[in-house]
Amino acid sequence: MFRPSIRIAAVGAALLFGAGGLSACGANDDSSGGDSADGGGDSKVIALLLPESKTTRYEAFDKPLFEAKVTELCADCEVVYYNADQDEAKQTQQVDTAISEGASVVVLDPVNGAGAGGMVQTAQDSGAKVIAYDRLIKEADYYMSFDNETVGKMQAQALVDAMGDKGNILMLNGAPSDPNAAQFKAGAHSVLDGSGVKILEEYDNPDWSPENAQTFVTDQLSKYDAAEINGVYAANDGQAGGVVAALTGGGVAADALPPITGQDAEVAAIQRILAGEQEMTIYKPIPIEAETAAEVAVALANGDDIATTSETGIEQSDYEGVTSYIFTPIVVTKDNVADTIIADGFYSAADICTGEYAKACEAAGIS
């Protein structure tokens, strides 16, 4: 599993818990998003419910990191896992199933944060505690995420800086059902609206999909000459990939692409950044988020007290009435890939510097 470095730990939260002694555990996995394994016996059941799989991070990082940390901390805990495939009704059924499996803690990353109150109520009525993971649910007992408006501001400022504070952009936001998307969008607009940049067209992508992003940009190329598009705000790396595919498919040379933003530090995005096809991404040290969620979940399952301050001095905060742990995102460009993504062990140089990207890595001093 990934282990955050000391530098990253300083912005994250590996929580201190009181004296209730936490020990090692086995995790149960049901990646089908349907029937989860029998909670059986006297094990303490912790449910992890993630919203979709089109975004690489959930299945590649959040799930295994969370499960591994629970395994490390709790000898008699069991994780039951579900993925909703961007289907709100399916996720509602999954919460019901988790409760029937005996889950005493529900770690929920909702498809629709604003509409997740009913699921939280169901869980709480059963006696379970709910941790809102990555996306805010105002009715939850705990919430942990990154500073999402800051993410949007960072993305937009990087775009404006790359464009020289002038020109035309396309703006691709996340799903309207995702509360994080609204926060990214608000943060981005707070920068863009006061700049010299003009938004030609804006799109809220209903499921964050790269395919939708590609279709949207392709449609815009029938309205605008490619030379009129001087930059693209893409709220995440998946959409950035769709933007690149649309522009290059529309005749824009790879070395003539406008600045394009991103988020999530996907390996394909890091490769595009090194190759000059994407301006930046936002690196959110997922190990910190996933492992903090696991530590809080285990403490709740064991009935232990949760310290109000992490071992690195990060204090609990109140975010819209929910006890929260808010972590700091990091801007990644070609200049600091080695000092962030690689130095922290999120990806190795071998993961990134494959095939056609080997020369780009060499030029950036990555080996």
Short mmCIF file of C-alpha atoms in Angstrom, two decimals, residues 60-329:
data_model
loop_
_atom_site.label_atom_id
_atom_site.label_comp_id
_atom_site.label_asym_id
_atom_site.label_seq_id
_atom_site.Cartn_x
_atom_site.Cartn_y
_atom_site.Cartn_z
CA ALA A 60 -7.19 1.95 -7.64
CA PHE A 61 -6.53 3.89 -4.43
CA ASP A 62 -9.38 4.72 -2.04
CA LYS A 63 -10.73 1.19 -1.72
CA PRO A 64 -7.47 -0.76 -1.25
CA LEU A 65 -5.94 1.91 0.99
CA PHE A 66 -9.01 1.99 3.24
CA GLU A 67 -9.19 -1.79 3.46
CA ALA A 68 -5.48 -2.13 4.18
CA LYS A 69 -5.61 0.39 7.01
CA VAL A 70 -8.59 -1.34 8.61
CA THR A 71 -6.68 -4.63 8.30
CA GLU A 72 -3.74 -3.05 10.09
CA LEU A 73 -5.77 -1.57 12.92
CA CYS A 74 -8.52 -4.02 13.78
CA ALA A 75 -8.29 -7.75 14.39
CA ASP A 76 -12.03 -8.33 14.47
CA CYS A 77 -13.23 -5.79 11.89
CA GLU A 78 -14.62 -6.68 8.50
CA VAL A 79 -15.05 -4.37 5.51
CA VAL A 80 -17.98 -4.81 3.15
CA TYR A 81 -17.57 -2.83 -0.06
CA TYR A 82 -19.99 -1.47 -2.65
CA ASN A 83 -19.69 0.72 -5.74
CA ALA A 84 -22.84 2.49 -6.95
CA ASP A 85 -21.76 2.99 -10.59
CA GLN A 86 -23.16 6.55 -10.45
CA ASP A 87 -26.64 5.18 -9.68
CA GLU A 88 -28.29 6.90 -6.71
CA ALA A 89 -31.05 4.30 -6.35
CA LYS A 90 -28.48 1.51 -6.39
CA GLN A 91 -26.51 3.22 -3.65
CA THR A 92 -29.63 3.52 -1.52
CA GLN A 93 -30.15 -0.24 -1.84
CA GLN A 94 -26.50 -0.81 -0.98
CA VAL A 95 -26.84 1.14 2.26
CA ASP A 96 -29.86 -1.00 3.16
CA THR A 97 -27.82 -4.13 2.41
CA ALA A 98 -24.89 -2.89 4.49
CA ILE A 99 -27.20 -2.31 7.44
CA SER A 100 -28.68 -5.77 7.05
CA GLU A 101 -25.11 -7.12 7.09
CA GLY A 102 -24.73 -5.55 10.52
CA ALA A 103 -22.60 -2.53 9.65
CA SER A 104 -22.03 -0.35 12.71
CA VAL A 105 -20.06 2.23 10.68
CA VAL A 106 -20.97 3.41 7.19
CA VAL A 107 -18.29 5.25 5.20
CA LEU A 108 -20.29 6.84 2.41
CA ASP A 109 -19.10 8.75 -0.65
CA PRO A 110 -22.51 9.66 -2.08
CA VAL A 111 -23.56 9.77 -5.72
CA ASN A 112 -25.73 12.73 -4.75
CA GLY A 113 -24.61 14.45 -1.56
CA ALA A 114 -27.65 16.70 -1.35
CA GLY A 115 -29.98 13.71 -1.60
CA ALA A 116 -28.08 11.41 0.74
CA GLY A 117 -29.89 12.43 3.93
CA GLY A 118 -32.30 9.51 3.70
CA MET A 119 -29.47 7.00 3.51
CA VAL A 120 -27.78 8.60 6.50
CA GLN A 121 -31.04 8.51 8.47
CA THR A 122 -31.49 4.82 7.66
CA ALA A 123 -28.00 4.07 8.90
CA GLN A 124 -28.31 6.19 12.01
CA ASP A 125 -31.71 4.72 12.86
CA SER A 126 -30.02 1.32 12.92
CA GLY A 127 -27.46 2.64 15.40
CA ALA A 128 -24.66 3.05 12.87
CA LYS A 129 -22.35 6.06 12.61
CA VAL A 130 -21.87 7.67 9.20
CA ILE A 131 -18.65 9.14 7.84
CA ALA A 132 -19.19 11.30 4.75
CA TYR A 133 -16.17 10.46 2.63
CA ASP A 134 -14.79 12.99 0.14
CA ARG A 135 -18.24 14.53 -0.51
CA LEU A 136 -20.21 16.43 2.09
CA ILE A 137 -23.41 15.02 3.58
CA LYS A 138 -24.75 17.54 6.07
CA GLU A 139 -26.53 14.87 8.13
CA ALA A 140 -23.40 12.73 8.62
CA ASP A 141 -21.58 12.27 11.92
CA TYR A 142 -18.15 13.01 10.41
CA TYR A 143 -16.85 14.43 7.13
CA MET A 144 -13.41 14.27 5.55
CA SER A 145 -12.27 15.76 2.30
CA PHE A 146 -9.90 18.24 0.74
CA ASP A 147 -10.52 21.97 0.61
CA ASN A 148 -12.61 21.85 -2.54
CA GLU A 149 -13.08 25.55 -3.21
CA THR A 150 -9.33 25.92 -2.92
CA VAL A 151 -8.97 23.17 -5.53
CA GLY A 152 -11.09 25.19 -7.97
CA LYS A 153 -9.17 28.36 -7.21
CA MET A 154 -5.83 26.60 -7.76
CA GLN A 155 -6.97 25.17 -11.08
CA ALA A 156 -8.34 28.47 -12.34
CA GLN A 157 -5.32 30.49 -11.22
CA ALA A 158 -2.97 28.08 -12.96
CA LEU A 159 -5.02 28.43 -16.14
CA VAL A 160 -5.13 32.23 -15.98
CA ASP A 161 -1.39 32.38 -15.31
CA ALA A 162 -0.66 30.09 -18.26
CA MET A 163 -2.86 32.17 -20.56
CA GLY A 164 -1.47 35.52 -19.47
CA ASP A 165 -4.79 36.69 -18.01
CA LYS A 166 -6.52 36.97 -21.38
CA GLY A 167 -8.18 34.84 -24.03
CA ASN A 168 -11.15 32.49 -24.41
CA ILE A 169 -11.77 29.26 -22.56
CA LEU A 170 -14.14 26.33 -22.41
CA MET A 171 -15.19 25.34 -18.90
CA LEU A 172 -16.00 21.72 -18.03
CA ASN A 173 -17.31 21.16 -14.51
CA GLY A 174 -18.23 17.99 -12.65
CA ALA A 175 -21.58 16.35 -12.05
CA PRO A 176 -24.35 18.62 -10.70
CA SER A 177 -25.26 15.86 -8.22
CA ASP A 178 -21.76 15.95 -6.72
CA PRO A 179 -21.43 18.61 -3.98
CA ASN A 180 -17.67 18.71 -4.53
CA ALA A 181 -18.26 19.71 -8.15
CA ALA A 182 -20.22 22.75 -7.02
CA GLN A 183 -17.37 23.73 -4.71
CA PHE A 184 -14.73 23.30 -7.43
CA LYS A 185 -16.89 25.36 -9.76
CA ALA A 186 -17.43 28.13 -7.21
CA GLY A 187 -13.72 28.32 -6.46
CA ALA A 188 -12.85 28.43 -10.15
CA HIS A 189 -15.40 31.14 -10.92
CA SER A 190 -14.09 33.26 -8.05
CA VAL A 191 -10.83 33.49 -10.00
CA LEU A 192 -12.02 33.38 -13.60
CA ASP A 193 -14.81 35.94 -13.22
CA GLY A 194 -12.37 38.56 -12.02
CA SER A 195 -9.76 37.84 -14.67
CA GLY A 196 -9.45 38.90 -18.27
CA VAL A 197 -10.46 35.43 -19.44
CA LYS A 198 -13.75 34.94 -21.31
CA ILE A 199 -15.76 31.73 -20.92
CA LEU A 200 -17.03 30.79 -24.38
CA GLU A 201 -19.13 27.85 -23.21
CA GLU A 202 -19.63 26.09 -19.87
CA TYR A 203 -20.69 22.48 -19.31
CA ASP A 204 -21.71 20.51 -16.20
CA ASN A 205 -20.75 16.91 -17.00
CA PRO A 206 -23.52 14.69 -15.52
CA ASP A 207 -21.22 11.78 -14.69
CA TRP A 208 -17.72 13.26 -14.96
CA SER A 209 -17.09 11.02 -17.94
CA PRO A 210 -14.20 11.58 -20.38
CA GLU A 211 -16.54 10.56 -23.19
CA ASN A 212 -18.97 13.38 -22.40
CA ALA A 213 -16.08 15.83 -22.18
CA GLN A 214 -14.80 14.74 -25.57
CA THR A 215 -18.25 15.08 -27.12
CA PHE A 216 -18.78 18.52 -25.61
CA VAL A 217 -15.47 19.89 -26.91
CA THR A 218 -15.98 18.29 -30.30
CA ASP A 219 -19.34 20.06 -30.51
CA GLN A 220 -17.69 23.37 -29.64
CA LEU A 221 -15.23 22.94 -32.50
CA SER A 222 -18.22 23.16 -34.84
CA LYS A 223 -19.02 26.59 -33.34
CA TYR A 224 -15.56 28.02 -32.78
CA ASP A 225 -12.30 27.80 -34.64
CA ALA A 226 -9.74 25.87 -32.62
CA ALA A 227 -7.55 28.97 -32.56
CA GLU A 228 -10.29 30.78 -30.61
CA ILE A 229 -9.98 28.30 -27.73
CA ASN A 230 -7.01 29.58 -25.75
CA GLY A 231 -7.48 27.44 -22.68
CA VAL A 232 -9.72 24.80 -21.09
CA TYR A 233 -10.80 24.50 -17.49
CA ALA A 234 -11.38 20.78 -16.95
CA ALA A 235 -12.42 19.93 -13.39
CA ASN A 236 -10.64 16.57 -13.35
CA ASP A 237 -8.07 14.53 -15.25
CA GLY A 238 -10.58 12.22 -16.87
CA GLN A 239 -12.27 15.15 -18.54
CA ALA A 240 -8.88 16.64 -19.43
CA GLY A 241 -8.13 13.45 -21.33
CA GLY A 242 -11.41 13.80 -23.22
CA VAL A 243 -10.54 17.42 -24.03
CA VAL A 244 -7.15 16.43 -25.43
CA ALA A 245 -8.75 13.68 -27.53
CA ALA A 246 -11.33 16.12 -28.94
CA LEU A 247 -8.81 18.84 -29.77
CA THR A 248 -6.24 16.55 -31.36
CA GLY A 249 -9.05 14.76 -33.17
CA GLY A 250 -10.14 18.16 -34.44
CA GLY A 251 -6.76 18.82 -35.95
CA VAL A 252 -4.87 20.59 -33.15
CA ALA A 253 -1.29 19.33 -32.97
CA ALA A 254 -0.28 17.81 -29.64
CA ASP A 255 2.47 20.41 -29.23
CA ALA A 256 0.01 23.24 -29.93
CA LEU A 257 -2.68 22.38 -27.38
CA PRO A 258 -3.90 25.24 -25.18
CA PRO A 259 -3.39 25.07 -21.40
CA ILE A 260 -5.74 22.46 -19.88
CA THR A 261 -6.32 21.92 -16.16
CA GLY A 262 -7.07 18.73 -14.27
CA GLN A 263 -7.42 17.06 -10.88
CA ASP A 264 -6.67 13.69 -9.23
CA ALA A 265 -3.08 13.22 -10.45
CA GLU A 266 -3.95 10.22 -12.60
CA VAL A 267 -0.89 8.63 -14.20
CA ALA A 268 -2.17 9.46 -17.69
CA ALA A 269 -2.48 13.09 -16.64
CA ILE A 270 1.06 13.17 -15.25
CA GLN A 271 2.26 11.77 -18.56
CA ARG A 272 0.33 14.45 -20.47
CA ILE A 273 1.78 17.14 -18.22
CA LEU A 274 5.34 15.94 -18.87
CA ALA A 275 4.61 15.77 -22.60
CA GLY A 276 3.22 19.32 -22.61
CA GLU A 277 -0.35 18.27 -23.37
CA GLN A 278 -1.88 19.27 -20.01
CA GLU A 279 -0.92 22.29 -17.91
CA MET A 280 -1.45 20.95 -14.39
CA THR A 281 -3.32 18.65 -12.09
CA ILE A 282 -4.36 18.75 -8.45
CA TYR A 283 -2.71 16.14 -6.27
CA LYS A 284 -4.82 15.15 -3.30
CA PRO A 285 -2.82 12.69 -1.19
CA ILE A 286 -5.48 9.99 -1.16
CA PRO A 287 -3.61 7.76 1.31
CA ILE A 288 -4.12 10.39 3.99
CA GLU A 289 -7.84 10.67 3.29
CA ALA A 290 -8.48 6.92 3.01
CA GLU A 291 -6.38 6.00 6.02
CA THR A 292 -7.87 8.75 8.18
CA ALA A 293 -11.34 7.48 7.27
CA ALA A 294 -10.28 3.97 8.21
CA GLU A 295 -8.84 5.12 11.54
CA VAL A 296 -12.01 7.03 12.45
CA ALA A 297 -14.17 4.10 11.32
CA VAL A 298 -12.21 1.62 13.43
CA ALA A 299 -12.36 3.89 16.46
CA LEU A 300 -16.13 4.20 16.08
CA ALA A 301 -16.52 0.45 15.60
CA ASN A 302 -14.48 -0.18 18.75
CA GLY A 303 -16.27 2.51 20.74
CA ASP A 304 -13.00 4.41 21.30
CA ASP A 305 -12.68 8.14 21.78
CA ILE A 306 -11.46 10.08 18.76
CA ALA A 307 -8.83 12.70 19.49
CA THR A 308 -9.71 16.23 18.43
CA THR A 309 -6.23 16.81 17.02
CA SER A 310 -4.25 14.62 14.65
CA GLU A 311 -0.72 13.57 15.51
CA THR A 312 0.56 16.25 13.08
CA GLY A 313 -1.42 18.97 14.83
CA ILE A 314 -4.38 19.16 12.42
CA GLU A 315 -7.47 19.94 14.47
CA GLN A 316 -10.99 18.81 13.85
CA SER A 317 -13.05 21.59 12.34
CA ASP A 318 -16.72 22.34 11.95
CA TYR A 319 -17.68 22.34 8.29
CA GLU A 320 -21.31 23.31 7.79
CA GLY A 321 -22.20 21.77 11.12
CA VAL A 322 -20.35 18.46 10.62
CA THR A 323 -17.24 17.44 12.56
CA SER A 324 -14.64 17.42 9.82
CA TYR A 325 -11.06 16.76 8.77
CA ILE A 326 -10.13 19.00 5.85
CA PHE A 327 -6.87 18.32 4.02
CA THR A 328 -4.73 20.53 1.77
CA PRO A 329 -4.45 19.90 -2.01
#
